[in-house]
Coordinates of C-alpha atoms in Angstrom, one line a residue:
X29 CA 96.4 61.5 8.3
X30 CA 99.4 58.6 7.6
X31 CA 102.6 60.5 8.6
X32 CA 105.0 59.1 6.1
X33 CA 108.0 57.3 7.3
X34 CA 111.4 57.2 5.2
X35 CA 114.9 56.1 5.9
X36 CA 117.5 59.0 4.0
X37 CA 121.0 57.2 3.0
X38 CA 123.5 60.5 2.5
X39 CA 127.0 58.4 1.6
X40 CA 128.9 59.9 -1.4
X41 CA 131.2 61.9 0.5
X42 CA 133.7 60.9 3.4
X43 CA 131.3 61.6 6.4
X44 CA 128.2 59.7 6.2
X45 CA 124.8 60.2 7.5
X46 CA 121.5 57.7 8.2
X47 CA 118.4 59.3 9.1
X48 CA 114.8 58.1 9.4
X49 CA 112.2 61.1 8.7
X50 CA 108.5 60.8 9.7
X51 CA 106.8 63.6 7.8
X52 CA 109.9 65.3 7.6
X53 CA 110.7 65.0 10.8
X54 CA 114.0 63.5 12.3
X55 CA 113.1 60.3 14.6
X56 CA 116.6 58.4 14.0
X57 CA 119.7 59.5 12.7
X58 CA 123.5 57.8 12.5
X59 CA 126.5 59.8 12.1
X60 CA 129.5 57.9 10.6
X61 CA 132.8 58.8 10.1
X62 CA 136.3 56.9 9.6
X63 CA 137.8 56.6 12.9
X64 CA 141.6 55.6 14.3
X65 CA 139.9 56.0 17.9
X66 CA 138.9 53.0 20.1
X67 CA 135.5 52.0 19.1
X68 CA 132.4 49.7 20.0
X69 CA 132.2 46.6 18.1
X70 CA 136.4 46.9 17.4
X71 CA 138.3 44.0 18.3
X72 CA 141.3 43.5 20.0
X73 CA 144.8 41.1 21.1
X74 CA 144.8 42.4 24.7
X75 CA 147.2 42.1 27.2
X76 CA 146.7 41.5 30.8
X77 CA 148.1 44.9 32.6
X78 CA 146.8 44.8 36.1
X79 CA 144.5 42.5 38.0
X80 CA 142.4 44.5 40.6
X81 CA 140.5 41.6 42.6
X82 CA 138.8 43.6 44.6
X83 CA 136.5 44.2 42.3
X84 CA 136.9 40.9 39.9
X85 CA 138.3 43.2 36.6
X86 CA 141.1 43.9 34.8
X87 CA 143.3 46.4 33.0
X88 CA 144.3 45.5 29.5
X89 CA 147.0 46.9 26.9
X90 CA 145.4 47.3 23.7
X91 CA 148.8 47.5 21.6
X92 CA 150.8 50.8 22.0
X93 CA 148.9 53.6 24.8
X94 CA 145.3 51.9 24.0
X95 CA 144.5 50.5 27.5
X96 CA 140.9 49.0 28.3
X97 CA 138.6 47.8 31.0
X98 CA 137.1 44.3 31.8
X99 CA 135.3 42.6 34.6
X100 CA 136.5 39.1 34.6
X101 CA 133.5 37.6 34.3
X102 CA 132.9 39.1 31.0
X103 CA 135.5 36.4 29.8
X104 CA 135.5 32.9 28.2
X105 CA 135.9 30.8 31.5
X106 CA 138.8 28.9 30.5
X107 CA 140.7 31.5 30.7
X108 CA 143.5 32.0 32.7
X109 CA 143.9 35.3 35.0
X110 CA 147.7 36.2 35.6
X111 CA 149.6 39.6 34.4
X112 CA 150.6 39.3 30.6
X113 CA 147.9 36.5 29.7
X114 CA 146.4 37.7 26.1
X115 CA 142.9 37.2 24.9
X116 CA 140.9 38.4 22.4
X117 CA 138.4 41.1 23.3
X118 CA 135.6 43.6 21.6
X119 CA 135.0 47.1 22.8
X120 CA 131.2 47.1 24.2
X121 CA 131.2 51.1 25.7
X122 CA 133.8 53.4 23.9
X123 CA 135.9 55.8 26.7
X124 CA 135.3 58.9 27.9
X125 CA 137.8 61.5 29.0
X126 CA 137.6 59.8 32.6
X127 CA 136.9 56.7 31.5
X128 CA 138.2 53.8 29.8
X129 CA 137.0 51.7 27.0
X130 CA 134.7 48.4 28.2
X131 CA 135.9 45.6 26.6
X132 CA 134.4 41.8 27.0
X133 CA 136.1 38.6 26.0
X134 CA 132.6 37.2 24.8
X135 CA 133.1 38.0 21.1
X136 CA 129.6 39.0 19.0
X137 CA 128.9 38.8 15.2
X138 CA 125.8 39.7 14.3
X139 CA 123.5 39.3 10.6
X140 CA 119.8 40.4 10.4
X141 CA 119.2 36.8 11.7
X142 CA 121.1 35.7 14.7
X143 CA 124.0 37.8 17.2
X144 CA 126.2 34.5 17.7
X145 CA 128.4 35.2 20.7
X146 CA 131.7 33.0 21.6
X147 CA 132.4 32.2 25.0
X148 CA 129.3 31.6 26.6
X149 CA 126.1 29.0 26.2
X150 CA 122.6 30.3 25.9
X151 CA 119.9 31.2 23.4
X152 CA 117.4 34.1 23.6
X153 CA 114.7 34.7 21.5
X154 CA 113.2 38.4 20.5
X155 CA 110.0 39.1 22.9
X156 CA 108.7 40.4 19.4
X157 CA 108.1 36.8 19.1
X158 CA 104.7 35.0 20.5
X159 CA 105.9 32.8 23.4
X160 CA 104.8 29.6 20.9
X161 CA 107.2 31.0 18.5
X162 CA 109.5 31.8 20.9
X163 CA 109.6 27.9 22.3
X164 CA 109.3 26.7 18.7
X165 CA 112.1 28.5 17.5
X166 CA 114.8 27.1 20.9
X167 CA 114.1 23.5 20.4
X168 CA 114.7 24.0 16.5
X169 CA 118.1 26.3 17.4
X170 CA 119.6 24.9 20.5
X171 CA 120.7 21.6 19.1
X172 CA 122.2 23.3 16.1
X173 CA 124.5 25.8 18.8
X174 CA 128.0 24.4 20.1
X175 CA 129.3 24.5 23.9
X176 CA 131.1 27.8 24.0
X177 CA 128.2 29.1 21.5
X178 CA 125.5 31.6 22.5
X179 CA 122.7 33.3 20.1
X180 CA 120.1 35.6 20.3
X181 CA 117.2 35.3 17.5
X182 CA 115.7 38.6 16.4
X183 CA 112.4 39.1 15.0
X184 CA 113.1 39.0 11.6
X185 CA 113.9 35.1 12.4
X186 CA 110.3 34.5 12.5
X187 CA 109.8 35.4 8.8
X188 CA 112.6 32.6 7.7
X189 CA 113.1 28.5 7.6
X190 CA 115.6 27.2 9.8
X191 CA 117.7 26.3 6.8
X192 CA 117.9 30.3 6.4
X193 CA 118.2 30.6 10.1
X194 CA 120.6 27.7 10.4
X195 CA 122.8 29.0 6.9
X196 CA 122.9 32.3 9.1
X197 CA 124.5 31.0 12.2
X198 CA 126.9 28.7 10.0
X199 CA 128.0 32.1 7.6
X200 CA 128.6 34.0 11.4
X201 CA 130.8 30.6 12.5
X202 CA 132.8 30.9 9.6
X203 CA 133.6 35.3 10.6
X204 CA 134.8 33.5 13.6
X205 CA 136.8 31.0 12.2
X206 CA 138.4 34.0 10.2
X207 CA 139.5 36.0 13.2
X208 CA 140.8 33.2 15.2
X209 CA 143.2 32.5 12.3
X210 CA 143.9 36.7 12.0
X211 CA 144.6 36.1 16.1
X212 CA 146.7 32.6 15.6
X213 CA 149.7 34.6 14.1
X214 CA 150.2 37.5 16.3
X215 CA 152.4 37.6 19.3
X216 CA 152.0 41.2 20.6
X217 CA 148.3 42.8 21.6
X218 CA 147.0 45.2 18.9
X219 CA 143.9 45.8 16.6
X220 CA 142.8 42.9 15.0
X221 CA 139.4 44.1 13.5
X222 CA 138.0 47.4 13.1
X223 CA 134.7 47.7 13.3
X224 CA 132.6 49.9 10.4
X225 CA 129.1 50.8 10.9
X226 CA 127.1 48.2 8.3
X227 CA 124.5 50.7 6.7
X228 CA 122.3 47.6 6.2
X229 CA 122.5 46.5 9.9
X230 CA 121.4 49.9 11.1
X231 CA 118.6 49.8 8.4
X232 CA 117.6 46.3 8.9
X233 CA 117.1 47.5 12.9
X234 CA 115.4 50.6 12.1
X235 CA 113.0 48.8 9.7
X236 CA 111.8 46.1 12.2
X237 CA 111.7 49.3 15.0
X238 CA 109.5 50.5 12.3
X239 CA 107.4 48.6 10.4
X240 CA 105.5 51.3 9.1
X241 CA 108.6 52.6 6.9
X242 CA 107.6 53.2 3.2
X243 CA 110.9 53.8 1.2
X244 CA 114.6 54.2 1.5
X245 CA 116.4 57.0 -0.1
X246 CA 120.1 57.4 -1.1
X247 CA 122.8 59.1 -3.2
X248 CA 125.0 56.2 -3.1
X249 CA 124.0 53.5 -5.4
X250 CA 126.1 51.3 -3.8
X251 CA 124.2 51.1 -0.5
X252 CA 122.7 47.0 -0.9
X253 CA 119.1 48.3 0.1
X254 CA 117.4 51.4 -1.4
X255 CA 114.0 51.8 -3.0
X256 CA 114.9 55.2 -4.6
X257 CA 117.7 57.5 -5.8
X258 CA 118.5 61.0 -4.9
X259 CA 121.5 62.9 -6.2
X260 CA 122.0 64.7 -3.1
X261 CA 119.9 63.4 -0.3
X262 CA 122.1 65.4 2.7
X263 CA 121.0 69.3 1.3
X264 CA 117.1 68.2 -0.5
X265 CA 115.9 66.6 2.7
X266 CA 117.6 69.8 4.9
X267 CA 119.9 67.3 7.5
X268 CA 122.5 70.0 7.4
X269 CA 120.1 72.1 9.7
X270 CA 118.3 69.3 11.9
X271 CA 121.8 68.0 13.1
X272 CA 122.8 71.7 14.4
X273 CA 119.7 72.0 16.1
X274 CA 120.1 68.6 17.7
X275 CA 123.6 70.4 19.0
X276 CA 121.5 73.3 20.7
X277 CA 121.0 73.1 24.1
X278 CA 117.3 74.9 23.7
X279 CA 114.6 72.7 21.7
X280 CA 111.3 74.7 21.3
X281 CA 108.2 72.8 21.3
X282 CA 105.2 73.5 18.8
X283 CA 103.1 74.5 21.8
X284 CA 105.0 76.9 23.3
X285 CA 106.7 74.5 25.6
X286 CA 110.6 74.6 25.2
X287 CA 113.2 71.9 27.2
X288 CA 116.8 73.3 28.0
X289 CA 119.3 70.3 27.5
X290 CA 123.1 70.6 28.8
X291 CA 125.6 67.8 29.4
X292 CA 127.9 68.0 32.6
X293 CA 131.0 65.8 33.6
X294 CA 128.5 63.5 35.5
X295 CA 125.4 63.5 33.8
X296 CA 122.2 65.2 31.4
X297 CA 120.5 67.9 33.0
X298 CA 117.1 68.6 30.7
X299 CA 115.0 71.8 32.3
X300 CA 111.0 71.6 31.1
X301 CA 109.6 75.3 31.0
X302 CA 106.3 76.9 30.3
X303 CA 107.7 79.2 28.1
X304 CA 104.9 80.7 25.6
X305 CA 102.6 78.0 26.7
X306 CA 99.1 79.8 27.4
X307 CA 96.5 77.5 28.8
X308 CA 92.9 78.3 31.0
X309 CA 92.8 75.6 32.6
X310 CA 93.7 75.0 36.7
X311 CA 97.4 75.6 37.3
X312 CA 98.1 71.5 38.0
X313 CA 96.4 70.1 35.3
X314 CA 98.3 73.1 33.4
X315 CA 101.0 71.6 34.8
X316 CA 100.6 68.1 33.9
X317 CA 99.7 69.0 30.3
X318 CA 103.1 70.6 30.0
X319 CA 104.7 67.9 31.4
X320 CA 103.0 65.1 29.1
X321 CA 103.9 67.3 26.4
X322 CA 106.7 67.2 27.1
X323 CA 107.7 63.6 27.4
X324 CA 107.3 62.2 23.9
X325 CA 109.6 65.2 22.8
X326 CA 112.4 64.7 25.6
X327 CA 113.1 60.8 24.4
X328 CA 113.1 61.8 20.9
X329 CA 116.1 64.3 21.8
X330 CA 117.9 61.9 24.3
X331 CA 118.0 59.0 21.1
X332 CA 119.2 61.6 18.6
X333 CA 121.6 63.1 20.7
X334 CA 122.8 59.9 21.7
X335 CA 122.4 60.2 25.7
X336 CA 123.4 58.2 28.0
X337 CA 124.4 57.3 31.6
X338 CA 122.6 59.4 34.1
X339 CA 119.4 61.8 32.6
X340 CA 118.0 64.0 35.6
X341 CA 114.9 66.0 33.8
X342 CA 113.4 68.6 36.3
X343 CA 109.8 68.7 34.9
X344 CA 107.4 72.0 35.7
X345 CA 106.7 71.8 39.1
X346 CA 102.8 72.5 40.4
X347 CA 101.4 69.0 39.7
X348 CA 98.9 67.0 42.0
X349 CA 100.0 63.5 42.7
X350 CA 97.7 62.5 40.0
X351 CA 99.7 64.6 37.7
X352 CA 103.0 63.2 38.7
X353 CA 101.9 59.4 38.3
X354 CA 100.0 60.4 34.7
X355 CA 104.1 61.9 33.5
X356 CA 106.1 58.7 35.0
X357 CA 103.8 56.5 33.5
X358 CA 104.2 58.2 30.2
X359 CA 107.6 58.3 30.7
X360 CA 107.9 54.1 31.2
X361 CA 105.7 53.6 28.3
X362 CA 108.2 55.6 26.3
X363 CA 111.6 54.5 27.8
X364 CA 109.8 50.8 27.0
X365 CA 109.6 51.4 23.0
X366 CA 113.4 52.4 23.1
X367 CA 115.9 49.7 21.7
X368 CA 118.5 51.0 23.6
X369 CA 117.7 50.1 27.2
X370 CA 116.6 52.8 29.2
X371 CA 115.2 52.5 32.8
X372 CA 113.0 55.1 34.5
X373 CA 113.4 55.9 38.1
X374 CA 110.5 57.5 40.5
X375 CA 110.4 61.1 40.9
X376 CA 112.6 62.4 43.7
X377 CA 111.2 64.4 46.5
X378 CA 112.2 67.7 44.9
X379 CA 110.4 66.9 42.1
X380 CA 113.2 65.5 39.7
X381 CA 113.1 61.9 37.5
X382 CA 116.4 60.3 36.8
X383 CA 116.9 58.4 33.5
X384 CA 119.3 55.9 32.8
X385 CA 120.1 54.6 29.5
X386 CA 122.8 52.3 28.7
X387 CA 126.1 53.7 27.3
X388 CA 127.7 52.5 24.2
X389 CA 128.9 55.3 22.1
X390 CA 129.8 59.0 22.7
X391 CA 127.0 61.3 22.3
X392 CA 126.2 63.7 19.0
X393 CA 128.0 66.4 20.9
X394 CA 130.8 64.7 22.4
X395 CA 131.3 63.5 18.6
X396 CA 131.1 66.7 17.0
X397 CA 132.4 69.2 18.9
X398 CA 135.6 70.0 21.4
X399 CA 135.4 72.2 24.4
X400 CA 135.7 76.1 23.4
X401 CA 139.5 77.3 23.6
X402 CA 138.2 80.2 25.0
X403 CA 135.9 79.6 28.2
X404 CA 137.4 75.7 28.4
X405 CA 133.9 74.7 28.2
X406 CA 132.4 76.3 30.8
X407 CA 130.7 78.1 28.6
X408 CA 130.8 81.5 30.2
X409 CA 133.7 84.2 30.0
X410 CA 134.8 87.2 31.8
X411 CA 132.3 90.5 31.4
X412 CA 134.4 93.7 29.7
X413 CA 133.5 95.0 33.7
X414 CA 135.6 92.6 35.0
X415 CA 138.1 92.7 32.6
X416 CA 138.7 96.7 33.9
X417 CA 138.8 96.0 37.8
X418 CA 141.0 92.8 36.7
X419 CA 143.1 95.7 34.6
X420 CA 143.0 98.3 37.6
X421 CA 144.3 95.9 40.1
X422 CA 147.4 94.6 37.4
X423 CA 148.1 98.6 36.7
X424 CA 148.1 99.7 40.4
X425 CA 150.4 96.7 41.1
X426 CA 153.2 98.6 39.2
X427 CA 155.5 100.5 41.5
X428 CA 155.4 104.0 40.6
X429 CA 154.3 103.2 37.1
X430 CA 154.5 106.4 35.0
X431 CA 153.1 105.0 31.0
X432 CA 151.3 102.1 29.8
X433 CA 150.5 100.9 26.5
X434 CA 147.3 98.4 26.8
X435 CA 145.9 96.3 24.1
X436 CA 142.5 96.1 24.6
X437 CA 138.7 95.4 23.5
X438 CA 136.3 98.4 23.1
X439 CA 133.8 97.1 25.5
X440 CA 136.8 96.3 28.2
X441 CA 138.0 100.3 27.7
X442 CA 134.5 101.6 28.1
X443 CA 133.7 99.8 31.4
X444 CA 137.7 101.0 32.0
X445 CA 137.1 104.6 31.6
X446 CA 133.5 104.4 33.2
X447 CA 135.8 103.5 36.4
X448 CA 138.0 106.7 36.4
X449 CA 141.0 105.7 37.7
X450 CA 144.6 105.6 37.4
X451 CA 144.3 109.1 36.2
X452 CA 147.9 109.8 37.5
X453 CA 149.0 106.8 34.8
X454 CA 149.7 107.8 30.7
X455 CA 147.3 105.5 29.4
X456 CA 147.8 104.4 25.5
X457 CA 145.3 102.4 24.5
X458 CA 145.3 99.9 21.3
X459 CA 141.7 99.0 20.1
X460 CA 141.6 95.3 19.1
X461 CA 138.3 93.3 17.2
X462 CA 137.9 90.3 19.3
X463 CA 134.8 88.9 19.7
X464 CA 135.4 88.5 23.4
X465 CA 136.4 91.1 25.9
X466 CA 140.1 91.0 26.5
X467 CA 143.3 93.1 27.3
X468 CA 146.5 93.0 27.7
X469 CA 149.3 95.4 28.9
X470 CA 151.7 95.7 26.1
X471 CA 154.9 98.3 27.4
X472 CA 155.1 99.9 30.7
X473 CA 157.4 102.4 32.1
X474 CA 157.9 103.8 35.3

């Protein structure tokens, strides 16, 4: 059966969404949203702040308390290395709360043609390409590219003249002859460009990641490519729920086998269990099943979410060697259809692959959510039982306390009275509704 592939534009209101559906089901989606934050593709006046030779990179001033990261040989090489030199950089990896922004001084525009990058010399052509085509298209495109001029074909090239190709580079020289002149009459570092997410651009990728996609659907008539209309594409194609249960840390298989995803300060941690799986067959080939399973569904989740940096996934132990070269090899093939590059590392000797795929962007959750005010993130509070010793040990602290009046939750006074103490104490108690077990000693007298 032909599983139907179809690109849904949702962009009437503020927040906009991009999502590609096969069958219904999510395999791509974008979220975008107007942003004042430092962001990939922005670009910048920065200021040299700090020089750290030791290891060959630099701290920039991004105008006001914006401050990036470069390693100097991300730079044009003309230029000059010395506290309070500006240049003109783009944001390649947004920051994290420990992290700065990456910034490089090799400026990229891109069109559906050709990324034309300033500041270096080379061309690539997309391995999409035949190696004829590939050689065919650098002797037609290298005499065309200046010195300090670098490009990178994509696919779509091979379906275009060089006039269109050549008319493509030209119409990216002249966006840099634009922001040269926006650069030309500033004196202190600040935001020269901001960089919004081109619909088309994201499309364009999708459909040559796709080939196989059939229409494009949106409630914005404005969008440049669509094939049909849709008055309200978010609600009659059901995003609202797909994008919370891409924020779920549980994701529950059709066979019974469910993956546990959480994010730490350091890395992914995805957790493959059995769950309602039922099987006859031997426990590793059981094993290895679960795990194959498994595989296809734990890089869909890691390119939706948005993951990135270091991806540990502790697969169901119990497999034969066999087994374990049959799930990394699955894994490779996988990692290898990605267009975000992500490398696949052996399995460790307890058992555990590591993932890493290159960082760009914040992930779905980091976008869309803040740590919880209540258990900072940790995601675990204090039981109601220790809530009461915690309230024994602060009302036996009181010298010769005679009366207390104590807010508190009913679950908290329950596990209190199941304690029976402070029986000598006048205890007045305040029922409150929160959601989470909680006290507090309002009036004491002694």
């Amino acid at each position: 059966m032909t599983r139907m592939k179809e690109i849904i534009i949702s962009n009437k209101n503020t927040e906009g969404h991009l999502a590609l559906l096969e069958s219904g089901r999510l395999l791509e989606y974008r979220l975008v949203r107007p942003s004042e934050d430092v962001s990939v593709g922005d670009i910048y006046y920065a200021a040299v702040e700090k020089i750290d030779k030791k290891i060959n990179a630099a701290f920039l001033n991004l105008g006001g308390s914006e401050k990036a990261f470069i390693h100097m040989k991300d730079a044009p090489a003309a230029f000059k290395w010395i506290q309070g030199a500006k240049l003109p950089v783009q944001i390649t990896r947004e920051g994290t709360a420990i992290k700065l922004p990456l910034a490089t001084g090799n400026i990229e525009f891109a069109n559906d043609l050709v990324v034309l990058i300033e500041g270096a010399h080379y061309l690539s052509v997309s391995k999409r390409l035949t190696s004829e085509q590939r050689s065919s298209w650098v002797k037609a495109v290298e005499p065309i590219l200046e010195a300090d001029e670098a490009a990178i074909l994509r696919s779509k090239a091979a379906e275009k003249s060089i006039e269109e190709v050549t008319s493509a580079i030209f119409e990216l020289r002249q966006r840099f002859q634009t922001l040269k002149e926006k650069i030309g009459s500033r004196k202190k570092a600040g935001l020269v460009q901001k960089n919004v997410l081109d619909f088309t651009e994201v499309i364009s990728q999708w459909q040559q990641h796709y080939p196989d996609v059939m229409r494009v659907v949106t409630d914005d008539k404005r969008a440049s490519i669509y094939t049909d209309y849709q008055e309200d594409t978010f609600h009659s194609y059901h995003l609202q729920p797909a994008i919370e249960n891409l924020l779920q840390p549980e994701v529950i298989l059709a066979n019974g086998v469910s993956l546990f995803i959480e994010k730490t300060e350091a890395m992914w941690i995805i957790d493959v269990n059995t769950h309602r799986y039922k099987s006859n067959q031997a426990k590793s080939e059981v094993m290895a099943t679960v795990n194959l399973a498994a595989a296809e569904e734990i890089v869909r989740q890691i390119r939706l979410r948005n993951m990135s940096g270091l991806i540990v996934i502790d697969f169901v132990g119990g497999m034969n060697e066999t087994g374990f070269q049959k799930v990394k090899d699955k894994m490779e093939v996988l990692a290898n259809k990605e267009y975000v590059t992500t490398q696949v590392a052996d399995f460790s000797k307890t058992g555990l692959m590591q993932l890493t795929r290159r960082k760009k962007q914040q992930s779905l959750l980091e976008t869309v959510t803040v740590a919880c005010p209540v258990c900072n993130g940790s995601g675990h509070i204090q039981s109601a039982l220790s809530l009461a010793y915690q309230l024994e040990r602060e009302l036996m602290s009181y010298k010769g306390l005679s009366y207390a009046s104590v807010y508190v939750t009913e679950p908290v006074l329950s596990a209190f009275l199941d304690l029976q103490v402070c029986e000598h104490i006048d205890l007045e108690w305040e029922i409150g509704e929160e959601a989470v077990p909680f006290y507090a000693i309002r009036r004491t007298e002694s």
